[in-house]
Amino acid sequence: MSLIKKCIIDKDVSYKPIWLMRQAGRYLPEFRDIRKKNKNFINLCLNTKLVPEITLQPIKRFDLDAAIIFSDILMIPYGLGQSVTFNKGFGPELGIIDKSNLSNINEKNFKKKLDPIYNSMKIISENEILKNKDFIGFVGAPWTLLVYIINKVSPKKNLKKNFFTEQSLIDELLKLLVKYIKIHILNQIKSGATIIQVFDSWAGLLEEKDLEKYIYEPTKEIIDFIRTLNVPSICFPRNIKNYKKFVNIVNPDVISIDYNVNPKKILEEIDIPVQGGLNPVKLLEDKATLKQEAKKYLKVFKNHPYIFNLGHGVLPETNPNMVEYLIKFIKDN
Ligand code: CP3
């Protein structure tokens, strides 16, 4: 059994496995070389020669316990026929979507558009380098995808004022998203994913009264579905106010925490395995500070199943030597 599965399934506390969100990305010079020559990010995510190479770049460099498919949560809106572009320094920009678009959507077209991702995943999962390691597939949670689809750009701190005005479009999209997120998960598992992480980056934008409809209910449906496939699930509901309630209702196998969460409080509140927490800016500081911060998490979760990770993705300005130092420190402890 992989070390991450020992932690999740056997609740083994003796070893703290490690992988990092955005472990393949712009902080690696070998990624920047490829990115420079491939300006279209969506096309890069659909490149079956480069995606396996990029996904395995951090595995070749560092002693990580899992690879994560190099892709994006916005490949689902793309698969549903919405245009998605990434502009330098601005982030993603999505095209118009209205009710007339929705009737054109079908599973065959969706699968056809995203097939290169599944082909890359098959290639990656067969690579010897992943023997005894996990291969993480992922999706955006229904709420976070709805935010991008309706808002068209990253909401930064707030949703646009008229976000909820087209209620019937929102209701229809939410149902559609749950269906296609499940399809995307199933296809990733069929292509070799051994764990699924659900990113809910904008969970923190909702008021308490809206959590049931937009977060708890649809995410629980996704997690129940993953469970029927016998694959562990990790939920990352960034900035959610009540983790205990989220875990009780949604019931994922692992809860991933962001860097604003007090790890001691989580330990008191939650029984399931925990992942992450370390602020990615600590990788920009000196080694002694980084080590001290990492130690804090190891100490809190000493007797609790814990997967070491960050509280958000590796920052582009990170020195790969600091990543190497962190991984080595975790492995030696
Ligand atoms: O973790 C990994 O290494 C796997 C790859 C991965 C990417 N995006 C690649 C990517 C994963 C897991 C994601 C998830 C994702 N994408 C999320 C959830 C996690 C989070 O960050 O909250 C979200 C909200 C997105 C949407 C998205 N994609 C944004 C907002 C941006 C632009 C901002 C940014 O960080 O650059 C992207 C682009 C993106 N996705 C890049 C990468 C490597 C950068 C593209 C580039 O090189 O310019």
mmCIF file of C-alpha atoms and ligand atoms in Angstrom:
data_model
loop_
_atom_site.group_PDB
_atom_site.id
_atom_site.type_symbol
_atom_site.label_atom_id
_atom_site.label_comp_id
_atom_site.label_asym_id
_atom_site.label_seq_id
_atom_site.Cartn_x
_atom_site.Cartn_y
_atom_site.Cartn_z
ATOM 1 C CA MET A 1 0.000 0.000 0.000
ATOM 2 C CA SER A 2 1.221 3.547 -0.728
ATOM 3 C CA LEU A 3 2.303 5.678 2.208
ATOM 4 C CA ILE A 4 -0.547 8.138 1.690
ATOM 5 C CA LYS A 5 -3.100 5.306 1.669
ATOM 6 C CA LYS A 6 -1.547 3.882 4.882
ATOM 7 C CA CYS A 7 -2.185 7.277 6.409
ATOM 8 C CA ILE A 8 -5.747 7.611 5.049
ATOM 9 C CA ILE A 9 -6.990 4.027 5.296
ATOM 10 C CA ASP A 10 -4.957 2.483 8.138
ATOM 11 C CA LYS A 11 -4.794 5.798 10.064
ATOM 12 C CA ASP A 12 -1.056 5.228 10.381
ATOM 13 C CA VAL A 13 0.538 8.127 12.282
ATOM 14 C CA SER A 14 4.130 6.863 12.177
ATOM 15 C CA TYR A 15 4.916 8.378 8.803
ATOM 16 C CA LYS A 16 3.936 11.778 7.404
ATOM 17 C CA PRO A 17 3.695 11.534 3.608
ATOM 18 C CA ILE A 18 4.175 14.689 1.542
ATOM 19 C CA TRP A 19 3.102 16.225 -1.753
ATOM 20 C CA LEU A 20 2.569 19.904 -2.582
ATOM 21 C CA MET A 21 -0.247 21.742 -4.315
ATOM 22 C CA ARG A 22 1.117 23.244 -7.544
ATOM 23 C CA GLN A 23 4.239 21.104 -7.216
ATOM 24 C CA ALA A 24 4.479 21.196 -11.018
ATOM 25 C CA GLY A 25 4.563 24.824 -12.048
ATOM 26 C CA ARG A 26 6.287 28.100 -12.624
ATOM 27 C CA TYR A 27 8.837 27.844 -9.776
ATOM 28 C CA LEU A 28 10.553 25.059 -11.764
ATOM 29 C CA PRO A 29 12.876 26.293 -14.554
ATOM 30 C CA GLU A 30 12.155 23.126 -16.580
ATOM 31 C CA PHE A 31 8.430 24.027 -16.477
ATOM 32 C CA ARG A 32 9.074 27.658 -17.441
ATOM 33 C CA ASP A 33 11.060 26.439 -20.469
ATOM 34 C CA ILE A 34 8.038 24.487 -21.699
ATOM 35 C CA ARG A 35 5.549 27.231 -20.789
ATOM 36 C CA LYS A 36 7.553 29.849 -22.756
ATOM 37 C CA LYS A 37 7.099 27.812 -25.917
ATOM 38 C CA ASN A 38 3.442 27.004 -25.198
ATOM 39 C CA LYS A 39 1.541 30.249 -24.707
ATOM 40 C CA ASN A 40 -1.927 28.701 -24.804
ATOM 41 C CA PHE A 41 -2.502 27.189 -21.358
ATOM 42 C CA ILE A 42 -5.583 25.137 -22.318
ATOM 43 C CA ASN A 43 -3.721 23.610 -25.267
ATOM 44 C CA LEU A 44 -0.823 22.836 -22.945
ATOM 45 C CA CYS A 45 -3.212 20.972 -20.619
ATOM 46 C CA LEU A 46 -4.362 18.943 -23.660
ATOM 47 C CA ASN A 47 -0.842 18.094 -24.866
ATOM 48 C CA THR A 48 -0.317 14.356 -24.306
ATOM 49 C CA LYS A 49 3.424 14.614 -24.743
ATOM 50 C CA LEU A 50 4.037 17.602 -22.444
ATOM 51 C CA VAL A 51 1.475 16.901 -19.673
ATOM 52 C CA PRO A 52 3.173 13.628 -18.654
ATOM 53 C CA GLU A 53 6.552 15.373 -18.739
ATOM 54 C CA ILE A 54 5.368 18.334 -16.611
ATOM 55 C CA THR A 55 3.457 16.130 -14.149
ATOM 56 C CA LEU A 56 6.565 14.046 -13.502
ATOM 57 C CA GLN A 57 9.066 16.941 -13.325
ATOM 58 C CA PRO A 58 8.733 17.385 -9.532
ATOM 59 C CA ILE A 59 8.756 13.591 -9.001
ATOM 60 C CA LYS A 60 12.108 13.356 -10.778
ATOM 61 C CA ARG A 61 13.576 16.132 -8.647
ATOM 62 C CA PHE A 62 12.125 15.429 -5.208
ATOM 63 C CA ASP A 63 11.200 12.537 -2.922
ATOM 64 C CA LEU A 64 7.433 13.166 -3.091
ATOM 65 C CA ASP A 65 4.749 10.603 -2.224
ATOM 66 C CA ALA A 66 2.352 11.549 -5.018
ATOM 67 C CA ALA A 67 2.094 13.127 -8.418
ATOM 68 C CA ILE A 68 -0.890 15.334 -9.298
ATOM 69 C CA ILE A 69 -2.092 15.546 -12.877
ATOM 70 C CA PHE A 70 -1.021 18.794 -14.519
ATOM 71 C CA SER A 71 -4.398 20.199 -15.515
ATOM 72 C CA ASP A 72 -6.827 22.840 -14.270
ATOM 73 C CA ILE A 73 -10.221 22.979 -12.608
ATOM 74 C CA LEU A 74 -11.393 25.131 -15.535
ATOM 75 C CA MET A 75 -11.053 22.212 -17.975
ATOM 76 C CA ILE A 76 -14.650 21.345 -16.992
ATOM 77 C CA PRO A 77 -16.140 24.651 -18.241
ATOM 78 C CA TYR A 78 -13.933 24.190 -21.313
ATOM 79 C CA GLY A 79 -15.312 20.661 -21.793
ATOM 80 C CA LEU A 80 -18.839 22.066 -21.483
ATOM 81 C CA GLY A 81 -18.155 24.413 -24.400
ATOM 82 C CA GLN A 82 -17.446 27.694 -22.568
ATOM 83 C CA SER A 83 -14.358 29.497 -23.842
ATOM 84 C CA VAL A 84 -11.526 29.698 -21.282
ATOM 85 C CA THR A 85 -8.391 31.809 -21.784
ATOM 86 C CA PHE A 86 -5.507 32.648 -19.490
ATOM 87 C CA ASN A 87 -3.947 36.058 -19.896
ATOM 88 C CA LYS A 88 -0.555 36.807 -18.395
ATOM 89 C CA GLY A 89 -0.874 38.639 -15.087
ATOM 90 C CA PHE A 90 -4.672 38.616 -15.193
ATOM 91 C CA GLY A 91 -5.669 35.003 -14.601
ATOM 92 C CA PRO A 92 -8.480 33.120 -16.298
ATOM 93 C CA GLU A 93 -11.209 34.708 -18.415
ATOM 94 C CA LEU A 94 -14.311 32.767 -19.408
ATOM 95 C CA GLY A 95 -16.720 33.361 -22.270
ATOM 96 C CA ILE A 96 -20.436 33.931 -22.381
ATOM 97 C CA ILE A 97 -22.741 31.170 -21.252
ATOM 98 C CA ASP A 98 -26.546 31.272 -21.352
ATOM 99 C CA LYS A 99 -29.414 28.815 -21.380
ATOM 100 C CA SER A 100 -29.184 28.238 -25.128
ATOM 101 C CA ASN A 101 -25.598 26.924 -24.716
ATOM 102 C CA LEU A 102 -26.659 24.424 -22.081
ATOM 103 C CA SER A 103 -28.930 22.443 -24.392
ATOM 104 C CA ASN A 104 -25.954 21.657 -26.678
ATOM 105 C CA ILE A 105 -24.027 19.925 -23.927
ATOM 106 C CA ASN A 106 -23.747 16.152 -24.012
ATOM 107 C CA GLU A 107 -21.495 13.529 -22.514
ATOM 108 C CA LYS A 108 -19.999 12.448 -25.826
ATOM 109 C CA ASN A 109 -18.762 15.942 -26.729
ATOM 110 C CA PHE A 110 -17.478 16.518 -23.190
ATOM 111 C CA LYS A 111 -15.503 13.272 -23.217
ATOM 112 C CA LYS A 112 -14.140 14.024 -26.676
ATOM 113 C CA LYS A 113 -12.903 17.474 -25.641
ATOM 114 C CA LEU A 114 -11.223 16.182 -22.482
ATOM 115 C CA ASP A 115 -9.947 12.870 -23.868
ATOM 116 C CA PRO A 116 -6.326 14.130 -24.141
ATOM 117 C CA ILE A 117 -6.296 14.575 -20.337
ATOM 118 C CA TYR A 118 -7.340 10.951 -19.847
ATOM 119 C CA ASN A 119 -4.774 9.777 -22.400
ATOM 120 C CA SER A 120 -2.032 11.684 -20.562
ATOM 121 C CA MET A 121 -3.180 10.147 -17.291
ATOM 122 C CA LYS A 122 -2.944 6.626 -18.690
ATOM 123 C CA ILE A 123 0.622 7.320 -19.839
ATOM 124 C CA ILE A 124 1.588 8.816 -16.463
ATOM 125 C CA SER A 125 0.024 6.094 -14.334
ATOM 126 C CA GLU A 126 2.003 3.441 -16.189
ATOM 127 C CA ASN A 127 5.345 5.116 -15.464
ATOM 128 C CA GLU A 128 7.613 3.076 -13.144
ATOM 129 C CA ILE A 129 8.515 6.212 -11.206
ATOM 130 C CA LEU A 130 5.027 6.176 -9.623
ATOM 131 C CA LYS A 131 5.373 2.647 -8.278
ATOM 132 C CA ASN A 132 4.170 2.706 -4.641
ATOM 133 C CA LYS A 133 3.230 6.356 -5.025
ATOM 134 C CA ASP A 134 -0.201 7.871 -5.528
ATOM 135 C CA PHE A 135 -1.452 9.634 -8.605
ATOM 136 C CA ILE A 136 -3.869 12.388 -7.668
ATOM 137 C CA GLY A 137 -6.702 13.388 -9.964
ATOM 138 C CA PHE A 138 -8.752 16.453 -9.138
ATOM 139 C CA VAL A 139 -11.834 18.546 -9.826
ATOM 140 C CA GLY A 140 -13.139 21.929 -8.804
ATOM 141 C CA ALA A 141 -16.117 21.686 -6.443
ATOM 142 C CA PRO A 142 -19.506 22.603 -7.959
ATOM 143 C CA TRP A 143 -19.597 25.944 -6.124
ATOM 144 C CA THR A 144 -16.108 27.113 -7.211
ATOM 145 C CA LEU A 145 -16.777 26.146 -10.832
ATOM 146 C CA LEU A 146 -20.113 27.968 -10.705
ATOM 147 C CA VAL A 147 -18.255 31.058 -9.459
ATOM 148 C CA TYR A 148 -15.908 31.052 -12.468
ATOM 149 C CA ILE A 149 -18.646 30.182 -14.959
ATOM 150 C CA ILE A 150 -20.964 33.007 -13.817
ATOM 151 C CA ASN A 151 -18.361 35.549 -12.712
ATOM 152 C CA LYS A 152 -16.188 34.941 -15.841
ATOM 153 C CA VAL A 153 -13.063 36.132 -14.003
ATOM 154 C CA SER A 154 -11.500 35.357 -10.645
ATOM 155 C CA PRO A 155 -13.765 36.909 -7.972
ATOM 156 C CA LYS A 156 -10.709 37.995 -5.914
ATOM 157 C CA LYS A 157 -12.508 39.039 -2.750
ATOM 158 C CA ASN A 158 -16.166 39.425 -3.704
ATOM 159 C CA LEU A 159 -18.736 38.009 -6.075
ATOM 160 C CA LYS A 160 -20.107 40.457 -8.635
ATOM 161 C CA LYS A 161 -23.180 42.250 -7.272
ATOM 162 C CA ASN A 162 -25.734 40.644 -9.565
ATOM 163 C CA PHE A 163 -24.291 37.128 -9.155
ATOM 164 C CA PHE A 164 -27.536 35.482 -8.025
ATOM 165 C CA THR A 165 -29.926 37.370 -10.333
ATOM 166 C CA GLU A 166 -30.175 34.638 -12.952
ATOM 167 C CA GLN A 167 -31.408 32.089 -10.440
ATOM 168 C CA SER A 168 -32.818 29.586 -12.938
ATOM 169 C CA LEU A 169 -29.537 29.532 -14.927
ATOM 170 C CA ILE A 170 -27.620 29.022 -11.685
ATOM 171 C CA ASP A 171 -29.892 26.171 -10.583
ATOM 172 C CA GLU A 172 -29.573 24.460 -13.942
ATOM 173 C CA LEU A 173 -25.790 24.928 -14.023
ATOM 174 C CA LEU A 174 -25.373 23.539 -10.520
ATOM 175 C CA LYS A 175 -27.167 20.319 -11.487
ATOM 176 C CA LEU A 176 -25.195 20.082 -14.712
ATOM 177 C CA LEU A 177 -21.894 20.643 -12.886
ATOM 178 C CA VAL A 178 -22.536 17.857 -10.380
ATOM 179 C CA LYS A 179 -23.231 15.485 -13.291
ATOM 180 C CA TYR A 180 -20.125 16.424 -15.295
ATOM 181 C CA ILE A 181 -17.814 16.612 -12.290
ATOM 182 C CA LYS A 182 -18.772 12.974 -11.594
ATOM 183 C CA ILE A 183 -18.071 12.037 -15.219
ATOM 184 C CA HIS A 184 -14.671 13.765 -15.059
ATOM 185 C CA ILE A 185 -13.835 11.967 -11.820
ATOM 186 C CA LEU A 186 -14.865 8.574 -13.192
ATOM 187 C CA ASN A 187 -12.774 9.084 -16.337
ATOM 188 C CA GLN A 188 -9.736 10.118 -14.265
ATOM 189 C CA ILE A 189 -10.053 7.036 -12.071
ATOM 190 C CA LYS A 190 -10.421 4.806 -15.130
ATOM 191 C CA SER A 191 -7.210 6.421 -16.416
ATOM 192 C CA GLY A 192 -5.207 5.639 -13.279
ATOM 193 C CA ALA A 193 -5.992 8.258 -10.605
ATOM 194 C CA THR A 194 -5.680 6.651 -7.143
ATOM 195 C CA ILE A 195 -6.956 9.607 -5.071
ATOM 196 C CA ILE A 196 -9.295 12.507 -5.950
ATOM 197 C CA GLN A 197 -8.904 15.994 -4.493
ATOM 198 C CA VAL A 198 -11.854 18.401 -4.634
ATOM 199 C CA PHE A 199 -10.764 22.073 -4.718
ATOM 200 C CA ASP A 200 -13.337 24.523 -3.352
ATOM 201 C CA SER A 201 -11.182 27.647 -3.540
ATOM 202 C CA TRP A 202 -14.110 30.052 -3.149
ATOM 203 C CA ALA A 203 -16.025 28.236 -0.381
ATOM 204 C CA GLY A 204 -15.261 31.220 1.884
ATOM 205 C CA LEU A 205 -17.343 33.634 -0.222
ATOM 206 C CA LEU A 206 -20.732 32.253 0.821
ATOM 207 C CA GLU A 207 -22.884 33.243 3.755
ATOM 208 C CA GLU A 208 -23.925 30.543 6.219
ATOM 209 C CA LYS A 209 -27.496 30.435 4.863
ATOM 210 C CA ASP A 210 -26.268 29.473 1.361
ATOM 211 C CA LEU A 211 -23.825 26.734 2.389
ATOM 212 C CA GLU A 212 -26.379 23.918 2.390
ATOM 213 C CA LYS A 213 -27.506 24.478 -1.194
ATOM 214 C CA TYR A 214 -24.205 25.436 -2.843
ATOM 215 C CA ILE A 215 -21.580 23.561 -0.833
ATOM 216 C CA TYR A 216 -22.755 20.830 1.554
ATOM 217 C CA GLU A 217 -25.351 19.169 -0.642
ATOM 218 C CA PRO A 218 -23.565 19.109 -4.043
ATOM 219 C CA THR A 219 -20.126 18.326 -2.556
ATOM 220 C CA LYS A 220 -21.551 15.486 -0.475
ATOM 221 C CA GLU A 221 -23.027 14.011 -3.646
ATOM 222 C CA ILE A 222 -19.578 14.112 -5.276
ATOM 223 C CA ILE A 223 -17.857 12.574 -2.229
ATOM 224 C CA ASP A 224 -20.480 9.795 -1.960
ATOM 225 C CA PHE A 225 -19.882 9.050 -5.639
ATOM 226 C CA ILE A 226 -16.077 8.828 -5.183
ATOM 227 C CA ARG A 227 -16.644 6.471 -2.242
ATOM 228 C CA THR A 228 -18.645 4.066 -4.439
ATOM 229 C CA LEU A 229 -15.537 3.849 -6.673
ATOM 230 C CA ASN A 230 -13.360 2.806 -3.718
ATOM 231 C CA VAL A 231 -10.968 5.721 -4.090
ATOM 232 C CA PRO A 232 -10.076 8.078 -1.198
ATOM 233 C CA SER A 233 -11.227 11.701 -1.441
ATOM 234 C CA ILE A 234 -9.596 14.889 -0.161
ATOM 235 C CA CYS A 235 -11.634 18.096 0.257
ATOM 236 C CA PHE A 236 -10.043 21.542 0.255
ATOM 237 C CA PRO A 237 -12.819 24.014 1.139
ATOM 238 C CA ARG A 238 -10.605 27.108 1.363
ATOM 239 C CA ASN A 239 -11.632 29.674 3.985
ATOM 240 C CA ILE A 240 -14.740 27.791 5.071
ATOM 241 C CA LYS A 241 -15.710 29.046 8.503
ATOM 242 C CA ASN A 242 -16.830 25.809 10.133
ATOM 243 C CA TYR A 243 -14.610 22.838 9.293
ATOM 244 C CA LYS A 244 -16.240 20.572 11.834
ATOM 245 C CA LYS A 245 -19.659 21.038 10.291
ATOM 246 C CA PHE A 246 -18.253 20.619 6.770
ATOM 247 C CA VAL A 247 -16.560 17.339 7.712
ATOM 248 C CA ASN A 248 -19.622 16.028 9.554
ATOM 249 C CA ILE A 249 -21.935 16.684 6.624
ATOM 250 C CA VAL A 250 -19.748 16.116 3.538
ATOM 251 C CA ASN A 251 -17.717 13.274 5.087
ATOM 252 C CA PRO A 252 -14.572 13.215 2.903
ATOM 253 C CA ASP A 253 -11.702 10.816 3.727
ATOM 254 C CA VAL A 254 -9.263 13.707 4.270
ATOM 255 C CA ILE A 255 -9.713 17.418 4.990
ATOM 256 C CA SER A 256 -7.107 19.816 3.569
ATOM 257 C CA ILE A 257 -6.636 23.048 5.521
ATOM 258 C CA ASP A 258 -5.491 26.474 4.350
ATOM 259 C CA TYR A 259 -2.832 28.556 6.100
ATOM 260 C CA ASN A 260 -5.341 30.680 8.043
ATOM 261 C CA VAL A 261 -6.598 27.648 9.929
ATOM 262 C CA ASN A 262 -5.327 27.021 13.437
ATOM 263 C CA PRO A 263 -4.029 23.412 13.280
ATOM 264 C CA LYS A 264 -4.522 22.872 17.038
ATOM 265 C CA LYS A 265 -8.196 23.799 16.749
ATOM 266 C CA ILE A 266 -8.640 21.404 13.805
ATOM 267 C CA LEU A 267 -7.016 18.626 15.807
ATOM 268 C CA GLU A 268 -9.493 19.180 18.632
ATOM 269 C CA GLU A 269 -12.511 19.318 16.324
ATOM 270 C CA ILE A 270 -11.843 16.691 13.688
ATOM 271 C CA ASP A 271 -11.268 12.928 13.732
ATOM 272 C CA ILE A 272 -10.487 12.239 10.044
ATOM 273 C CA PRO A 273 -6.994 12.506 8.494
ATOM 274 C CA VAL A 274 -5.807 16.096 7.877
ATOM 275 C CA GLN A 275 -3.676 17.510 5.056
ATOM 276 C CA GLY A 276 -1.758 20.739 4.518
ATOM 277 C CA GLY A 277 -1.658 24.088 6.260
ATOM 278 C CA LEU A 278 1.875 25.464 5.886
ATOM 279 C CA ASN A 279 1.828 28.965 4.425
ATOM 280 C CA PRO A 280 3.554 28.856 1.002
ATOM 281 C CA VAL A 281 5.281 32.194 1.789
ATOM 282 C CA LYS A 282 7.393 30.294 4.345
ATOM 283 C CA LEU A 283 9.203 28.761 1.363
ATOM 284 C CA LEU A 284 10.388 32.287 0.484
ATOM 285 C CA GLU A 285 12.037 32.792 3.889
ATOM 286 C CA ASP A 286 15.244 31.305 5.283
ATOM 287 C CA LYS A 287 15.722 27.599 6.011
ATOM 288 C CA ALA A 288 15.585 27.987 9.795
ATOM 289 C CA THR A 289 12.182 29.726 9.618
ATOM 290 C CA LEU A 290 10.845 27.177 7.169
ATOM 291 C CA LYS A 291 11.984 24.313 9.368
ATOM 292 C CA GLN A 292 10.463 25.871 12.460
ATOM 293 C CA GLU A 293 7.091 26.339 10.732
ATOM 294 C CA ALA A 294 7.094 22.809 9.294
ATOM 295 C CA LYS A 295 7.947 21.451 12.751
ATOM 296 C CA LYS A 296 4.903 23.191 14.171
ATOM 297 C CA TYR A 297 2.578 21.133 11.947
ATOM 298 C CA LEU A 298 4.480 17.889 12.592
ATOM 299 C CA LYS A 299 4.239 18.496 16.320
ATOM 300 C CA VAL A 300 0.512 19.275 16.356
ATOM 301 C CA PHE A 301 -0.305 16.221 14.206
ATOM 302 C CA LYS A 302 2.237 13.871 15.797
ATOM 303 C CA ASN A 303 -0.450 11.380 16.860
ATOM 304 C CA HIS A 304 -2.942 12.089 14.089
ATOM 305 C CA PRO A 305 -2.928 10.808 10.477
ATOM 306 C CA TYR A 306 -1.466 13.772 8.585
ATOM 307 C CA ILE A 307 -0.398 14.352 4.976
ATOM 308 C CA PHE A 308 2.119 17.161 4.786
ATOM 309 C CA ASN A 309 1.216 19.845 2.224
ATOM 310 C CA LEU A 310 0.891 23.612 1.934
ATOM 311 C CA GLY A 311 -2.116 25.790 2.759
ATOM 312 C CA HIS A 312 -2.257 26.842 -0.901
ATOM 313 C CA GLY A 313 -0.119 26.313 -4.028
ATOM 314 C CA VAL A 314 3.672 26.746 -4.314
ATOM 315 C CA LEU A 315 4.323 30.384 -5.318
ATOM 316 C CA PRO A 316 6.042 31.034 -8.682
ATOM 317 C CA GLU A 317 8.917 32.937 -7.012
ATOM 318 C CA THR A 318 9.852 29.942 -4.810
ATOM 319 C CA ASN A 319 13.421 28.635 -5.006
ATOM 320 C CA PRO A 320 13.317 24.893 -5.849
ATOM 321 C CA ASN A 321 16.129 24.364 -3.307
ATOM 322 C CA MET A 322 13.745 25.402 -0.536
ATOM 323 C CA VAL A 323 11.177 22.863 -1.761
ATOM 324 C CA GLU A 324 13.878 20.224 -1.723
ATOM 325 C CA TYR A 325 14.902 21.248 1.791
ATOM 326 C CA LEU A 326 11.314 21.038 3.060
ATOM 327 C CA ILE A 327 10.683 17.609 1.573
ATOM 328 C CA LYS A 328 13.949 16.264 2.933
ATOM 329 C CA PHE A 329 13.175 17.662 6.377
ATOM 330 C CA ILE A 330 9.746 15.988 6.443
ATOM 331 C CA LYS A 331 11.199 12.682 5.210
ATOM 332 C CA ASP A 332 13.922 12.711 7.886
ATOM 333 C CA ASN A 333 11.473 13.299 10.734
HETATM 334 O O1 CP3 B 1 -1.313 21.360 -8.164
HETATM 335 C C1 CP3 B 1 -0.805 21.085 -9.257
HETATM 336 O O2 CP3 B 1 0.422 21.075 -9.438
HETATM 337 C C2 CP3 B 1 -1.699 20.634 -10.412
HETATM 338 C C3 CP3 B 1 -2.068 21.649 -11.320
HETATM 339 C C4 CP3 B 1 -3.155 22.660 -11.014
HETATM 340 C C5 CP3 B 1 -3.278 23.853 -11.751
HETATM 341 N N1 CP3 B 1 -4.413 24.478 -11.360
HETATM 342 C C6 CP3 B 1 -2.342 24.298 -12.802
HETATM 343 C C7 CP3 B 1 -2.293 25.734 -13.146
HETATM 344 C C8 CP3 B 1 -4.218 22.608 -10.115
HETATM 345 C C9 CP3 B 1 -4.536 21.585 -9.050
HETATM 346 C C10 CP3 B 1 -5.009 23.763 -10.345
HETATM 347 C C11 CP3 B 1 -6.270 24.035 -9.622
HETATM 348 C C12 CP3 B 1 -6.904 25.354 -9.771
HETATM 349 N N2 CP3 B 1 -7.013 26.120 -10.903
HETATM 350 C C13 CP3 B 1 -7.620 26.007 -8.739
HETATM 351 C C14 CP3 B 1 -7.812 25.471 -7.340
HETATM 352 C C15 CP3 B 1 -6.654 25.743 -6.469
HETATM 353 C C16 CP3 B 1 -6.447 27.201 -6.155
HETATM 354 O O3 CP3 B 1 -5.450 27.734 -6.647
HETATM 355 O O4 CP3 B 1 -7.290 27.784 -5.450
HETATM 356 C C17 CP3 B 1 -8.121 27.211 -9.273
HETATM 357 C C18 CP3 B 1 -8.938 28.259 -8.537
HETATM 358 C C19 CP3 B 1 -7.742 27.267 -10.638
HETATM 359 C C20 CP3 B 1 -8.061 28.323 -11.638
HETATM 360 C C21 CP3 B 1 -6.837 28.983 -12.119
HETATM 361 N N3 CP3 B 1 -5.923 28.408 -12.971
HETATM 362 C C22 CP3 B 1 -6.374 30.296 -11.838
HETATM 363 C C23 CP3 B 1 -7.075 31.276 -10.910
HETATM 364 C C24 CP3 B 1 -5.190 30.481 -12.557
HETATM 365 C C25 CP3 B 1 -4.383 31.734 -12.709
HETATM 366 C C26 CP3 B 1 -3.687 32.178 -11.486
HETATM 367 C C27 CP3 B 1 -2.379 31.466 -11.261
HETATM 368 O O5 CP3 B 1 -2.192 30.942 -10.151
HETATM 369 O O6 CP3 B 1 -1.520 31.505 -12.141
HETATM 370 C C28 CP3 B 1 -4.901 29.263 -13.218
HETATM 371 C C29 CP3 B 1 -3.738 28.990 -14.073
HETATM 372 C C30 CP3 B 1 -2.900 27.815 -13.716
HETATM 373 N N4 CP3 B 1 -3.345 26.580 -13.350
HETATM 374 C C31 CP3 B 1 -1.486 27.790 -13.772
HETATM 375 C C32 CP3 B 1 -1.102 26.485 -13.416
HETATM 376 C C33 CP3 B 1 0.290 25.942 -13.352
HETATM 377 C C34 CP3 B 1 -0.594 28.942 -14.177
HETATM 378 C C35 CP3 B 1 -0.528 29.034 -15.657
HETATM 379 C C36 CP3 B 1 0.703 29.768 -16.079
HETATM 380 O O7 CP3 B 1 1.771 29.143 -16.164
HETATM 381 O O8 CP3 B 1 0.577 30.968 -16.345
#
